[in-house]
mmCIF file of C-alpha atoms in Angstrom:
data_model
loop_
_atom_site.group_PDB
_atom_site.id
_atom_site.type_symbol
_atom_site.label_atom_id
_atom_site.label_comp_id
_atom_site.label_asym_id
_atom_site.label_seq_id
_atom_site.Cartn_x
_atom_site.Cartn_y
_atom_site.Cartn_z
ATOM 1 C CA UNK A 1 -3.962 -20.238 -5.650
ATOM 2 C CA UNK A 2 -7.613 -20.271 -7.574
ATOM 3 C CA UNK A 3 -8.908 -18.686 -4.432
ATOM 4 C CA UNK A 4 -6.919 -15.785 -4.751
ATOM 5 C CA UNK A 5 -8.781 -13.545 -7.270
ATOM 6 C CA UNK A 6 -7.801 -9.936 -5.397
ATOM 7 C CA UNK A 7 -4.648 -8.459 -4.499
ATOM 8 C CA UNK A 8 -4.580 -5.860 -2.091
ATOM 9 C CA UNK A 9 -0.663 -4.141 -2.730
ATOM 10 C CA UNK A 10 0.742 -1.175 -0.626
ATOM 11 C CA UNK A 11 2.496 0.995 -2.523
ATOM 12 C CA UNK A 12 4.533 4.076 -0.654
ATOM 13 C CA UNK A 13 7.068 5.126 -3.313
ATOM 14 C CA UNK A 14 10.054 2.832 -1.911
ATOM 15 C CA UNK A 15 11.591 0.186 -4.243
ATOM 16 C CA UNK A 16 10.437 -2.442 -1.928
ATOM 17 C CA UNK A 17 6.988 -1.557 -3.028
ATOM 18 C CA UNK A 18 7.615 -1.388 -6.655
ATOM 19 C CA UNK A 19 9.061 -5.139 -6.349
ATOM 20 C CA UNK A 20 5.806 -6.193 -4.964
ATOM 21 C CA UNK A 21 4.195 -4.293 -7.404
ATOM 22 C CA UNK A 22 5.982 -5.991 -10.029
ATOM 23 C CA UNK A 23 5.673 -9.504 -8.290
ATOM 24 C CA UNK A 24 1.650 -8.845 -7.390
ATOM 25 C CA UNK A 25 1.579 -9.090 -11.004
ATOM 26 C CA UNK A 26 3.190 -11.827 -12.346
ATOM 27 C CA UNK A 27 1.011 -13.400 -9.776
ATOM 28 C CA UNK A 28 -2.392 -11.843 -11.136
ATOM 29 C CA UNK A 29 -0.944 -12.865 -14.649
ATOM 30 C CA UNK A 30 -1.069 -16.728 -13.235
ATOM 31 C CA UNK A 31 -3.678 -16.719 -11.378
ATOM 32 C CA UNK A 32 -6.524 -14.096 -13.388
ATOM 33 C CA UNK A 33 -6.687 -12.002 -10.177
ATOM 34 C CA UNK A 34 -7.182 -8.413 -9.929
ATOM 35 C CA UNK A 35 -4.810 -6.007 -8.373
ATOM 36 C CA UNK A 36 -5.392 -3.297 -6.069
ATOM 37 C CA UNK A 37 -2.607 -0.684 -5.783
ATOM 38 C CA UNK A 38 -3.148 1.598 -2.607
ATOM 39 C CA UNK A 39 -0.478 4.131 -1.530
ATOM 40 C CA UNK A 40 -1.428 5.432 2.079
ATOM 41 C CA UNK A 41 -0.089 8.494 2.805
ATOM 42 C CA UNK A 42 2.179 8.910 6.088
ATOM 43 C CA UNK A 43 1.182 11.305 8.213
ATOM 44 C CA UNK A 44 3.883 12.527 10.603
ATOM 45 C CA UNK A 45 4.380 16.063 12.634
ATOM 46 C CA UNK A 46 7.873 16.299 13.702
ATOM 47 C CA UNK A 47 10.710 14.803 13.356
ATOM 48 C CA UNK A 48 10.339 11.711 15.880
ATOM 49 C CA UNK A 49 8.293 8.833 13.963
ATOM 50 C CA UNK A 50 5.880 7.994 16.897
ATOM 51 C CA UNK A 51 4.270 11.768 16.409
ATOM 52 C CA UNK A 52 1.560 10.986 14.192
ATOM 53 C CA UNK A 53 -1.359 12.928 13.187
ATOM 54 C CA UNK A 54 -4.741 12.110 12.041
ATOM 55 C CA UNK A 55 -6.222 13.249 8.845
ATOM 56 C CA UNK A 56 -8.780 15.758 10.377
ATOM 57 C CA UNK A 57 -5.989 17.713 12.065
ATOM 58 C CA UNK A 58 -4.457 18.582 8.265
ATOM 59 C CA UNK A 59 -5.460 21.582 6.132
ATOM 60 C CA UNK A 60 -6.830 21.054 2.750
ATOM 61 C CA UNK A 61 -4.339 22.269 0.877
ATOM 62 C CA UNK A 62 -2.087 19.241 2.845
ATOM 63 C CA UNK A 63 -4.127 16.679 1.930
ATOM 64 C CA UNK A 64 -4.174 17.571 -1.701
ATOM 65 C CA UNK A 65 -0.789 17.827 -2.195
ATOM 66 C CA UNK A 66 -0.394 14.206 -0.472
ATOM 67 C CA UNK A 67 -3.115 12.408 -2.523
ATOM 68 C CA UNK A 68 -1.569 14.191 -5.571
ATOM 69 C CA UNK A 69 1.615 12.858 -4.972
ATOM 70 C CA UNK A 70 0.142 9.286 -4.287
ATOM 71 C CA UNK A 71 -1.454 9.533 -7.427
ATOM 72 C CA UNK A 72 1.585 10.226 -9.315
ATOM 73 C CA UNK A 73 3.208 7.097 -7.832
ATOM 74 C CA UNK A 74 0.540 4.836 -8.068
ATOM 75 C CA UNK A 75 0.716 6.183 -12.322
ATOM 76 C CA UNK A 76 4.507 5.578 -12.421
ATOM 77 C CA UNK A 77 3.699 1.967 -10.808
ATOM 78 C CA UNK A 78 0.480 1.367 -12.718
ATOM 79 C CA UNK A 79 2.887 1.918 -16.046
ATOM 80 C CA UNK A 80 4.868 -0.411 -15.465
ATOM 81 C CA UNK A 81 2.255 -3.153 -15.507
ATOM 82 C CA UNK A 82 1.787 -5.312 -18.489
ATOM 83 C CA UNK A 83 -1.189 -4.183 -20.561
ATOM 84 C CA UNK A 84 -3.016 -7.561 -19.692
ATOM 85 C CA UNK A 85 -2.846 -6.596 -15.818
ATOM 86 C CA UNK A 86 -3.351 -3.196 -16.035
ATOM 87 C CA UNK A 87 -6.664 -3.796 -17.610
ATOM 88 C CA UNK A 88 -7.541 -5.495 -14.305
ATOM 89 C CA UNK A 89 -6.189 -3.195 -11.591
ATOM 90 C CA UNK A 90 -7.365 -0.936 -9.512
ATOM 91 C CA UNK A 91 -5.373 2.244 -7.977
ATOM 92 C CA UNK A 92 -6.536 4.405 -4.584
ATOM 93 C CA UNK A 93 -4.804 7.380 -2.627
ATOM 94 C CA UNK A 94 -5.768 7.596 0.924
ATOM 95 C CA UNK A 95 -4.422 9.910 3.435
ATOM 96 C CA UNK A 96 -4.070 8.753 6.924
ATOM 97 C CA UNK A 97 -1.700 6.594 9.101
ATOM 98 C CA UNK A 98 -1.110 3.746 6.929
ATOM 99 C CA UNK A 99 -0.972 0.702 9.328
ATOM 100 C CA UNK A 100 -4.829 2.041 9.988
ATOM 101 C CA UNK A 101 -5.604 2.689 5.824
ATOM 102 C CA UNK A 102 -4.039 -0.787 4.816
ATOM 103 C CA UNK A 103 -6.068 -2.940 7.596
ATOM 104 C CA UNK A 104 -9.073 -0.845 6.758
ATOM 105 C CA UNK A 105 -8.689 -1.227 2.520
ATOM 106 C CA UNK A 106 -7.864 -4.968 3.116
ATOM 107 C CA UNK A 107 -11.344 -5.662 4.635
ATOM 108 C CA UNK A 108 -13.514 -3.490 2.520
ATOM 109 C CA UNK A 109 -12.087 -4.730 -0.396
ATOM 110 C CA UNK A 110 -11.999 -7.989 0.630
ATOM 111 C CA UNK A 111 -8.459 -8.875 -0.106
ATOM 112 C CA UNK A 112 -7.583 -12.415 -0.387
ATOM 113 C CA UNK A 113 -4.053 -11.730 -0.601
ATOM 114 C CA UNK A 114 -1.906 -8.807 0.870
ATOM 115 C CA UNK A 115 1.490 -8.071 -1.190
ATOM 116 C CA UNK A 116 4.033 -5.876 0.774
ATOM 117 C CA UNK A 117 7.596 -4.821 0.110
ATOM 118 C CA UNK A 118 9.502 -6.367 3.694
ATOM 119 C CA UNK A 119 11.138 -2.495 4.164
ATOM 120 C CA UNK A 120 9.775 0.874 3.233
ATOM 121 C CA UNK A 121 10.575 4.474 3.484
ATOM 122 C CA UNK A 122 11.058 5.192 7.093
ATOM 123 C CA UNK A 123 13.260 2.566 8.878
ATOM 124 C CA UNK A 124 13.561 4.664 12.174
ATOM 125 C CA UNK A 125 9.782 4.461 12.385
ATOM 126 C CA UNK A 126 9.947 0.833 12.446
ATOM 127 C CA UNK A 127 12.593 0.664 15.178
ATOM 128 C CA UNK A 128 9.988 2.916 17.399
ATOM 129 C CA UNK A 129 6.409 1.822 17.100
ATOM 130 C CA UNK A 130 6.899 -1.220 14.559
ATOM 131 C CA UNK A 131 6.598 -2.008 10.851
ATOM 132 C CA UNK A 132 3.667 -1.730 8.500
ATOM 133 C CA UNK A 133 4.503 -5.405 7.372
ATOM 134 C CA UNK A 134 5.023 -6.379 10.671
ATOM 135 C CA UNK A 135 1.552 -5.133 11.549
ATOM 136 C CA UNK A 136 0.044 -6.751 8.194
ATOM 137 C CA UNK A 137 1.380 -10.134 9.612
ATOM 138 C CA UNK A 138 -0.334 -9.828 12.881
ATOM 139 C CA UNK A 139 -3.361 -8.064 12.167
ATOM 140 C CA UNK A 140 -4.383 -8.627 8.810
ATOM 141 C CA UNK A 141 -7.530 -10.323 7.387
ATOM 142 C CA UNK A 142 -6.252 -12.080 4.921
ATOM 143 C CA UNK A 143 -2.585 -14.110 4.342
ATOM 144 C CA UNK A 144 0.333 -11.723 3.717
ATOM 145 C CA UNK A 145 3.496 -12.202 1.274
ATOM 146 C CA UNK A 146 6.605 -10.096 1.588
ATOM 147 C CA UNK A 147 8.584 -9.209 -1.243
ATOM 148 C CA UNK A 148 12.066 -8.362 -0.719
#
């Protein structure tokens, strides 16, 4: 695990998320790494998960009530960190779809690790056009650990 100095973690509010969270840590606290807590946004306009929008098709006042609210989540989560780890993590809000934000963040970064909660906050979405993890797992840069 020494080549694992950056940890790329997805954060969207769900309890899965917060366990990786929590586990992305003990695993920075091993291995010296920094973390990087992102939440992405979900963009959505209707009730039927395959209906998403793109970010340039929301009005201002949308977006920053979304990155406020991923900014309140990524505190709660950042909080929760030991001092020690919290000294080396990073936190971003990004609105967009977040298959697209996570790929994106996990390449500019680079990541050398990607660590997911296994189920988020919209099941019926996954059912319909697939997980986020499951998308990690094919798609990703970098290897990917789920944390149930």
């Amino acid at each position: 695990m020494d080549n694992f100095k950056k940890f790329l973690v997805p954060i969207d509010g769900s309890a899965a998320s917060e366990r990786a969270a929590q586990k992305a840590a003990e695993f920075a606290k091993a291995t010296g790494a920094h973390l990087h807590l992102l939440y992405a946004a979900e963009l959505k306009n209707g009730p039927i998960p395959q209906h998403f929008i793109e970010k340039k098709d929301l009005p201002e006042d949308v977006i920053k009530a979304l990155t406020e609210t991923g900014n309140e989540i990524l505190q709660r989560i950042y909080n929760k960190l030991p001092k020690e780890i919290q000294e080396k993590t990073s936190c971003q809000v990004e609105v967009d779809i977040p298959k697209k934000i996570i790929l994106s963040v996990s390449r500019q970064l680079p990541a050398d690790l990607i660590i997911m909660g296994t189920r988020g906050l919209n099941p019926a979405q996954a059912i319909i056009v697939g997980s986020v993890s499951q998308t990690m797992i094919e798609h990703a840069n970098c290897p990917v650990m789920m944390v149930r």
